[in-house]
Short mmCIF file of C-alpha atoms and ligand atoms in Angstrom, two decimals:
data_model
loop_
_atom_site.label_atom_id
_atom_site.label_comp_id
_atom_site.label_asym_id
_atom_site.label_seq_id
_atom_site.Cartn_x
_atom_site.Cartn_y
_atom_site.Cartn_z
CA MET A 1 0.00 0.00 0.00
CA PHE A 2 2.83 2.36 0.85
CA ASP A 3 6.53 2.11 0.22
CA ALA A 4 9.55 2.41 2.44
CA HIS A 5 10.15 6.08 1.84
CA ALA A 6 6.77 6.72 3.41
CA PHE A 7 8.58 6.50 6.74
CA SER A 8 11.31 8.97 6.02
CA VAL A 9 9.70 11.96 7.62
CA SER A 10 11.56 15.07 6.64
CA SER A 11 12.41 17.27 9.58
CA SER A 12 12.61 20.22 7.23
CA SER A 13 9.75 22.58 7.75
CA SER A 14 10.30 24.44 4.52
CA LEU A 15 7.04 24.89 2.76
CA SER A 16 6.21 26.49 -0.50
CA LEU A 17 3.27 28.83 -0.18
CA ASP A 18 3.00 29.17 -3.92
CA SER A 19 -0.75 28.71 -4.21
CA SER A 20 -0.50 28.34 -7.98
CA ALA A 21 1.21 24.97 -7.48
CA ALA A 22 -1.27 22.51 -8.97
CA PRO A 23 -2.06 19.33 -7.06
CA ALA A 24 -0.41 16.20 -8.42
CA ALA A 25 -2.34 14.73 -11.35
CA GLU A 26 -2.07 11.19 -10.00
CA PRO A 27 -3.08 10.92 -6.37
CA VAL A 28 -0.48 8.91 -4.46
CA PRO A 29 -2.19 5.94 -2.75
CA PHE A 30 -2.08 6.67 0.97
CA PRO A 31 1.53 7.60 1.56
CA LEU A 32 0.28 8.46 5.05
CA GLY A 33 -0.74 4.82 5.51
CA GLY A 34 2.20 4.16 7.81
CA HIS A 35 0.84 6.96 9.96
CA GLY A 36 -2.57 5.35 10.17
CA TRP A 37 -4.37 7.01 7.27
CA THR A 38 -7.11 4.68 6.03
CA ALA A 39 -9.60 4.43 3.17
CA GLU A 40 -12.26 5.31 5.74
CA LEU A 41 -10.50 8.54 6.66
CA ALA A 42 -9.89 9.32 2.99
CA ASP A 43 -13.61 8.91 2.42
CA LEU A 44 -14.39 11.27 5.26
CA PHE A 45 -11.89 13.68 3.82
CA THR A 46 -13.45 13.92 0.36
CA PRO A 47 -15.20 17.28 0.88
CA PHE A 48 -12.01 18.75 2.34
CA ALA A 49 -9.95 17.45 -0.58
CA GLU A 50 -12.44 18.98 -2.99
CA ALA A 51 -11.89 22.31 -1.23
CA GLY A 52 -8.16 22.02 -1.89
CA LEU A 53 -7.17 21.02 1.65
CA VAL A 54 -4.67 18.26 2.33
CA PRO A 55 -4.79 15.68 5.13
CA GLY A 56 -2.14 15.75 7.80
CA ARG A 57 -1.42 14.32 11.22
CA LEU A 58 -0.37 16.51 14.11
CA ALA A 59 3.01 15.42 15.39
CA ARG A 60 3.34 18.11 18.00
CA VAL A 61 1.22 21.01 19.18
CA ASP A 62 2.45 23.98 21.13
CA ARG A 63 0.64 27.25 21.75
CA GLY A 64 -1.18 27.71 18.48
CA ARG A 65 1.53 26.08 16.39
CA ALA A 66 1.84 22.52 15.21
CA ASP A 67 4.19 20.26 13.33
CA VAL A 68 2.05 18.43 10.81
CA VAL A 69 3.05 15.35 8.83
CA ILE A 70 1.67 15.46 5.31
CA ALA A 71 2.18 13.69 2.04
CA ASP A 72 3.54 16.37 -0.24
CA PRO A 73 0.84 17.06 -2.86
CA ASP A 74 3.50 17.13 -5.59
CA SER A 75 6.00 14.43 -4.72
CA GLY A 76 3.83 12.27 -2.46
CA GLU A 77 6.71 12.10 -0.02
CA LEU A 78 6.12 12.58 3.67
CA ARG A 79 7.29 15.78 5.21
CA THR A 80 6.62 17.94 8.21
CA VAL A 81 5.21 21.44 7.90
CA ARG A 82 4.55 24.13 10.51
CA ALA A 83 0.97 25.21 10.83
CA ASP A 84 -1.19 27.66 12.70
CA THR A 85 -3.81 25.79 14.77
CA ARG A 86 -5.61 28.78 16.21
CA ALA A 87 -8.59 28.47 13.88
CA VAL A 88 -9.49 25.22 15.64
CA GLY A 89 -8.77 26.29 19.21
CA SER A 90 -5.81 27.01 21.43
CA ALA A 91 -7.06 27.03 25.02
CA GLU A 92 -6.32 23.99 27.17
CA THR A 93 -9.49 21.99 26.69
CA ILE A 94 -10.36 18.55 25.45
CA GLU A 95 -11.55 20.08 22.22
CA ASN A 96 -8.06 21.28 21.51
CA PRO A 97 -5.95 19.95 18.67
CA CYS A 98 -3.37 17.48 19.97
CA THR A 99 -0.72 15.04 18.87
CA GLY A 100 -2.30 12.32 16.78
CA ASP A 101 -5.19 14.40 15.48
CA TRP A 102 -5.96 14.18 11.79
CA VAL A 103 -6.48 17.61 10.29
CA ALA A 104 -7.43 19.32 7.08
CA LEU A 105 -4.55 21.58 6.22
CA ASP A 106 -4.57 24.65 4.06
CA LEU A 107 -1.16 24.92 2.44
CA GLY A 108 -2.07 27.71 0.09
CA ARG A 109 -3.79 30.12 2.41
CA SER A 110 -1.10 32.14 4.07
CA ALA A 111 -1.99 32.62 7.72
CA THR A 112 -2.00 36.16 9.07
CA ALA A 113 0.75 35.34 11.50
CA ARG A 114 4.22 34.26 10.39
CA GLY A 115 6.28 31.58 12.05
CA GLU A 116 9.59 32.08 13.77
CA GLY A 117 11.77 34.13 11.48
CA ASP A 118 10.53 34.06 7.94
CA GLU A 119 9.15 30.56 8.18
CA PRO A 120 5.92 30.27 6.19
CA LEU A 121 2.93 28.82 7.97
CA ALA A 122 0.18 26.55 6.78
CA ALA A 123 -3.20 26.71 8.50
CA VAL A 124 -5.16 23.96 10.18
CA ALA A 125 -8.67 24.45 8.82
CA ALA A 126 -10.45 21.57 10.55
CA LEU A 127 -9.98 18.61 12.85
CA LEU A 128 -11.29 15.22 11.81
CA PRO A 129 -13.40 13.29 14.33
CA ARG A 130 -11.34 11.36 16.85
CA GLY A 131 -11.54 7.62 17.21
CA SER A 132 -9.97 7.69 20.67
CA ALA A 133 -8.20 10.13 22.97
CA ILE A 134 -6.16 10.15 26.15
CA ILE A 135 -7.47 12.85 28.42
CA ARG A 136 -6.06 13.93 31.71
CA LYS A 137 -7.16 16.34 34.35
CA SER A 138 -5.32 19.63 33.85
CA ALA A 139 -2.80 20.44 36.52
CA GLY A 140 -4.14 23.89 37.30
CA LYS A 141 -7.78 23.89 36.34
CA ALA A 142 -9.39 20.89 38.02
CA SER A 143 -12.54 21.16 35.96
CA GLU A 144 -10.89 21.12 32.56
CA GLY A 145 -9.48 18.12 30.77
CA GLN A 146 -6.40 18.17 28.63
CA VAL A 147 -6.05 15.96 25.59
CA LEU A 148 -2.66 14.34 25.39
CA ALA A 149 -3.03 12.16 22.32
CA ALA A 150 -5.70 11.28 19.80
CA ASN A 151 -6.56 8.40 17.50
CA ILE A 152 -4.62 5.77 19.39
CA ASP A 153 -5.03 2.03 18.89
CA THR A 154 -2.77 0.86 21.69
CA VAL A 155 -1.85 2.48 24.98
CA LEU A 156 1.48 1.02 25.95
CA ILE A 157 2.04 1.29 29.70
CA ALA A 158 5.70 1.15 30.66
CA VAL A 159 6.35 -0.19 34.16
CA SER A 160 9.88 -0.56 35.45
CA LEU A 161 10.91 -3.92 36.88
CA ALA A 162 13.65 -2.15 38.83
CA GLY A 163 11.95 -1.72 42.19
CA ASP A 164 8.57 -2.97 43.38
CA PRO A 165 5.89 -2.24 40.81
CA ASP A 166 3.21 0.10 42.09
CA LEU A 167 0.13 -1.98 41.30
CA GLY A 168 -2.22 0.89 42.15
CA ARG A 169 -0.50 3.00 39.57
CA VAL A 170 -0.72 0.24 36.99
CA GLU A 171 -4.45 -0.03 37.65
CA ARG A 172 -4.80 3.71 37.19
CA PHE A 173 -2.94 3.67 33.88
CA VAL A 174 -4.95 0.66 32.68
CA ALA A 175 -8.22 2.41 33.53
CA LEU A 176 -7.03 5.53 31.74
CA ALA A 177 -6.12 3.44 28.71
CA TRP A 178 -9.53 1.75 28.56
CA GLU A 179 -11.12 5.14 29.05
CA SER A 180 -9.32 6.46 25.96
CA GLY A 181 -10.99 3.89 23.75
CA ALA A 182 -7.71 2.15 22.89
CA GLN A 183 -6.42 -1.29 23.90
CA PRO A 184 -4.07 -1.20 26.89
CA LEU A 185 -0.81 -3.18 26.80
CA VAL A 186 1.70 -3.37 29.63
CA ALA A 187 5.46 -3.58 29.06
CA LEU A 188 7.52 -4.45 32.12
CA THR A 189 10.81 -2.74 31.32
CA LYS A 190 14.46 -3.22 32.32
CA ALA A 191 14.12 -7.01 32.52
CA ASP A 192 17.93 -7.24 32.40
CA LEU A 193 18.05 -5.83 35.93
CA VAL A 194 15.95 -8.51 37.65
CA HIS A 195 15.58 -12.25 37.99
CA ASP A 196 11.98 -12.50 39.13
CA ALA A 197 10.34 -10.85 36.10
CA GLU A 198 7.91 -13.75 35.67
CA PHE A 199 6.53 -13.38 39.22
CA VAL A 200 6.03 -9.67 38.74
CA ARG A 201 4.40 -10.33 35.39
CA GLU A 202 1.86 -12.61 37.06
CA ASP A 203 1.14 -10.01 39.76
CA VAL A 204 0.58 -7.30 37.18
CA GLU A 205 -1.53 -9.61 35.00
CA ARG A 206 -3.84 -10.19 37.97
CA VAL A 207 -4.55 -6.47 38.31
CA ALA A 208 -5.00 -5.94 34.57
CA PRO A 209 -7.71 -8.30 33.29
CA GLY A 210 -7.89 -8.49 29.51
CA VAL A 211 -4.51 -6.85 29.12
CA ALA A 212 -1.37 -8.53 27.77
CA VAL A 213 1.64 -8.04 30.05
CA LEU A 214 5.03 -8.38 28.35
CA VAL A 215 8.54 -8.44 29.76
CA VAL A 216 11.10 -6.44 27.80
CA SER A 217 14.57 -4.99 27.97
CA ALA A 218 15.56 -2.10 25.76
CA GLU A 219 19.12 -2.77 26.89
CA THR A 220 19.36 -6.36 25.59
CA GLY A 221 16.49 -6.22 23.12
CA ALA A 222 14.73 -9.10 24.87
CA GLY A 223 10.98 -9.21 24.23
CA LEU A 224 11.01 -6.35 21.75
CA ASP A 225 9.91 -8.46 18.77
CA VAL A 226 6.88 -9.73 20.66
CA LEU A 227 6.14 -6.19 21.78
CA ARG A 228 6.35 -4.86 18.20
CA ALA A 229 3.93 -7.55 17.08
CA CYS A 230 1.42 -6.47 19.75
CA LEU A 231 1.38 -2.78 18.85
CA GLY A 232 -1.48 -1.20 16.93
CA THR A 233 -0.93 1.29 14.12
CA THR A 234 -0.79 4.16 16.59
CA THR A 235 0.64 3.49 20.00
CA ALA A 236 0.73 5.99 22.84
CA LEU A 237 3.40 5.35 25.43
CA ILE A 238 2.60 6.25 29.01
CA GLY A 239 4.16 5.53 32.37
CA GLN A 240 5.92 7.08 35.29
CA SER A 241 9.00 9.19 34.80
CA GLY A 242 12.00 6.89 34.79
CA ALA A 243 9.99 3.87 33.65
CA GLY A 244 12.16 3.63 30.56
CA LYS A 245 9.83 5.18 27.99
CA SER A 246 12.44 7.21 26.11
CA THR A 247 14.82 4.27 25.98
CA LEU A 248 12.02 2.00 24.77
CA THR A 249 11.00 4.55 22.15
CA ASN A 250 14.54 4.66 20.82
CA ALA A 251 14.72 0.87 20.76
CA LEU A 252 11.43 0.56 18.88
CA ALA A 253 12.20 3.39 16.48
CA GLY A 254 15.71 2.10 15.91
CA ALA A 255 17.08 5.62 16.31
CA GLN A 256 17.96 8.21 18.91
CA VAL A 257 14.65 10.03 18.63
CA MET A 258 14.10 10.73 22.30
CA THR A 259 16.59 12.19 24.68
CA VAL A 260 16.98 10.00 27.71
CA GLN A 261 16.36 11.56 31.11
CA GLN A 262 19.48 13.49 32.03
CA THR A 263 19.14 16.11 29.29
CA ARG A 264 15.53 16.89 30.03
CA ASP A 265 14.32 20.35 30.79
CA VAL A 266 13.46 21.19 34.35
CA ASP A 267 10.42 23.42 34.76
CA GLN A 268 9.88 26.11 37.41
CA LYS A 269 8.76 23.57 39.98
CA GLY A 270 11.90 21.53 39.45
CA ARG A 271 10.14 18.64 37.75
CA HIS A 272 11.62 16.96 34.74
CA THR A 273 9.50 17.45 31.68
CA THR A 274 9.74 16.22 28.16
CA THR A 275 9.35 19.22 25.95
CA THR A 276 8.92 17.43 22.65
CA ARG A 277 5.81 15.40 22.16
CA GLU A 278 6.19 13.52 18.98
CA LEU A 279 4.68 11.17 16.54
CA ILE A 280 7.51 8.79 15.85
CA PRO A 281 7.38 6.55 12.77
CA LEU A 282 8.35 2.94 13.44
CA PRO A 283 10.46 0.98 10.94
CA GLY A 284 7.84 -1.76 10.54
CA GLY A 285 5.02 0.73 10.00
CA GLY A 286 2.86 2.55 12.50
CA VAL A 287 3.75 5.38 14.82
CA LEU A 288 4.53 5.86 18.46
CA ILE A 289 3.32 8.81 20.49
CA ASP A 290 5.55 9.60 23.41
CA THR A 291 3.74 12.03 25.71
CA PRO A 292 5.19 13.73 28.77
CA GLY A 293 4.93 11.59 31.89
CA LEU A 294 1.36 11.50 33.03
CA ARG A 295 1.17 13.08 36.46
CA GLY A 296 -2.08 13.47 38.34
CA VAL A 297 -3.87 11.21 35.94
CA GLY A 298 -7.60 11.75 36.15
CA LEU A 299 -10.32 9.66 34.64
CA TYR A 300 -13.34 10.83 32.77
CA GLY A 301 -16.59 8.90 32.61
CA GLY A 302 -16.12 5.64 34.40
CA GLU A 303 -16.41 2.91 31.82
CA GLY A 304 -12.63 2.64 31.85
CA LEU A 305 -12.80 1.88 35.56
CA ASP A 306 -15.31 -0.93 35.07
CA GLN A 307 -13.12 -2.44 32.38
CA ALA A 308 -9.97 -2.12 34.45
CA PHE A 309 -11.78 -3.86 37.32
CA ALA A 310 -13.79 -6.21 35.14
CA GLU A 311 -13.98 -8.97 37.78
CA ILE A 312 -15.52 -6.54 40.29
CA ALA A 313 -18.00 -5.24 37.72
CA GLU A 314 -18.89 -8.86 36.99
CA LEU A 315 -19.37 -9.69 40.68
CA ALA A 316 -21.50 -6.56 41.09
CA GLU A 317 -23.99 -8.02 38.61
CA GLU A 318 -24.66 -10.80 41.14
CA CYS A 319 -25.43 -8.41 44.01
CA ARG A 320 -29.01 -8.51 45.28
CA PHE A 321 -29.49 -4.76 44.87
CA ASP A 322 -28.81 -3.00 41.59
CA ASP A 323 -27.43 0.05 43.39
CA CYS A 324 -25.33 -1.99 45.83
CA SER A 325 -22.41 0.03 47.19
CA HIS A 326 -20.63 -3.23 48.13
CA ARG A 327 -20.11 -2.03 51.68
CA SER A 328 -22.72 -3.48 54.00
CA GLU A 329 -25.72 -4.52 51.90
CA PRO A 330 -27.10 -8.05 52.32
CA GLY A 331 -26.56 -10.36 49.35
CA CYS A 332 -23.50 -8.48 48.17
CA ALA A 333 -21.44 -10.69 45.84
CA VAL A 334 -18.42 -8.42 46.10
CA GLN A 335 -18.35 -8.65 49.91
CA ALA A 336 -18.78 -12.43 49.60
CA ALA A 337 -15.79 -12.64 47.24
CA LEU A 338 -13.74 -10.54 49.65
CA ALA A 339 -14.76 -12.83 52.52
CA ASP A 340 -13.79 -16.05 50.75
CA GLY A 341 -10.58 -14.54 49.40
CA THR A 342 -11.37 -14.80 45.67
CA LEU A 343 -11.22 -11.01 45.48
CA PRO A 344 -8.11 -9.55 47.14
CA GLN A 345 -8.83 -6.67 49.54
CA ARG A 346 -6.04 -4.62 47.94
CA ARG A 347 -7.81 -4.81 44.60
CA MET A 348 -11.10 -3.65 46.15
CA ASP A 349 -9.36 -0.76 47.93
CA SER A 350 -7.85 0.37 44.62
CA TYR A 351 -11.22 0.21 42.95
CA LEU A 352 -12.93 2.27 45.65
CA LYS A 353 -10.08 4.78 45.66
CA LEU A 354 -10.22 5.33 41.90
CA GLN A 355 -13.99 5.42 42.02
CA ARG A 356 -13.92 8.18 44.65
CA GLU A 357 -11.37 10.06 42.58
CA ASN A 358 -13.57 9.66 39.54
CA GLU A 359 -16.59 11.01 41.40
CA TRP A 360 -14.55 13.90 42.65
CA ILE A 361 -13.40 14.77 39.17
CA ALA A 362 -16.91 14.35 37.85
CA SER A 363 -18.26 16.71 40.49
CA ARG A 364 -15.66 19.29 39.57
CA THR A 365 -16.33 18.91 35.90
CA ASP A 366 -18.66 21.12 33.99
CA ALA A 367 -21.80 19.01 33.68
CA ARG A 368 -22.01 19.74 29.98
CA LEU A 369 -18.53 18.48 29.31
CA ALA A 370 -19.40 14.86 28.67
CA SER A 371 -22.13 15.60 26.20
CA GLU A 372 -20.10 18.33 24.56
CA ARG A 373 -17.33 15.85 24.08
CA ALA A 374 -19.63 13.87 21.80
CA ARG A 375 -21.06 16.96 20.16
CA VAL A 376 -17.91 18.91 19.49
CA TRP A 377 -16.71 16.90 16.53
CA LYS A 378 -19.98 17.32 14.75
CA LEU A 379 -19.63 21.07 15.22
CA ARG A 380 -16.07 20.89 14.05
CA THR A 381 -17.06 19.13 10.88
CA LYS A 382 -19.85 21.59 10.35
CA GLY A 383 -17.38 24.43 10.91
CA ALA A 384 -15.12 22.88 8.34
CA ARG A 385 -17.98 22.71 5.86
CA ASP A 386 -18.69 26.37 6.46
CA HIS A 387 -15.06 27.06 5.81
CA ILE A 388 -15.28 25.18 2.54
CA ARG A 389 -18.56 26.66 1.38
CA PRO A 390 -18.90 30.07 3.01
P1 GDP B 401 11.50 7.69 30.96
O1 GDP B 401 11.55 8.79 31.97
O2 GDP B 401 10.31 6.81 31.17
O3 GDP B 401 11.60 8.17 29.54
O4 GDP B 401 12.77 6.76 31.23
P2 GDP B 401 14.18 6.72 30.49
O5 GDP B 401 14.06 6.05 29.17
O6 GDP B 401 14.77 8.08 30.52
O7 GDP B 401 14.99 5.71 31.42
C1 GDP B 401 15.24 5.96 32.78
C2 GDP B 401 16.53 5.26 33.18
O8 GDP B 401 16.38 3.84 33.04
C3 GDP B 401 17.71 5.65 32.29
O9 GDP B 401 18.85 5.77 33.09
C4 GDP B 401 17.85 4.47 31.34
O10 GDP B 401 19.16 4.29 30.89
C5 GDP B 401 17.40 3.30 32.20
N1 GDP B 401 16.84 2.21 31.37
C6 GDP B 401 15.83 2.30 30.48
N2 GDP B 401 15.58 1.11 29.89
C7 GDP B 401 16.46 0.24 30.43
C8 GDP B 401 16.70 -1.17 30.25
O11 GDP B 401 16.06 -1.89 29.45
N3 GDP B 401 17.68 -1.74 31.02
C9 GDP B 401 18.42 -1.01 31.91
N4 GDP B 401 19.34 -1.65 32.60
N5 GDP B 401 18.22 0.31 32.09
C10 GDP B 401 17.25 0.94 31.37
ZN1 ZN B 402 -22.46 -5.46 46.22
#
């Protein structure tokens, strides 16, 4: 479907704004295929294409500017262009453009603002509807969500084998992954440092029903082939700082694309932050999204929680009362499972803790947010249509 050069993303952001440049006579068949572009998306894109816009995927977004991967309309080769995203939003909300979003890009229409120096800017005219998204509670504004990555097939959760794994944290990441609409996958990293990886793997597997748990070492390469085979077209990598995400990214990408820990920026509060958030093409096809370490992960909705704690949700179906709180009600199947030891108390505590957190976030969240989340993409598409046919 797409050839090898489809993965050579040019880092050059040079862009011709010559609007007289005619589109290529022969459309190149999905050179963005390695980035997840599908016939379905192409279909959806038809009206935008007719309006002279080109599809692109956001590789990085920062204050009204984005790096966008496109297939050059002339050569068909992939390259990265700078674009103005302000037409589709720039405040920190879940409706904001983010890494992984598919956009309709206007290469010909010179934006009012110029880039750094004399760099020409393209303009993001519309966002395509998202298939999935990782959303976290914003650090400052408790009621607003922040989208970290969109259109993800796999959420790869990196957990270091060096040191005791924090099972509560794993559960939280797994719930977040389910919540995003993607398939979670756990990679236990730094296997070369430990001897009891298999025991840990079993422990983690128990707290992550329906999720494959793999043991890998970026250092020795052990387990990487199996991991590659388990990744979807777009994989978002999450995990605690120091879990080995950058090292794993480099190992999977086969290149030094991420800077490992020591050279990271330190923000005002003294925390290490990754300043680049990128869409990294993988040699075998597909892309990896490496987002900054997820701190203060919040959950939206709650379906993710029920999937992450599937065995509890299943038990709850057996409770005598539909609205059983699983605390002191008679005929509670969850309490019964706790009593006979089939459900570990630790697991139940985690569930209740995340549930409380979820409720807290929900109570702090604008009540319209959930429904707007579903509605916003329709508006976006409508907005794009208006843009096309004023
Ligand atoms: P990140 O914060 O999740 O991106 O973690 P890094 O990739 O920066 O890794 C944190 C530390 O763990 C670094 O010192 C890495 O060299 C080390 N590390 C990462 N992967 C491995 C591994 O597979 N084996 C060993 N021994 N060390 C690793
Ligand atoms: Zn119950």
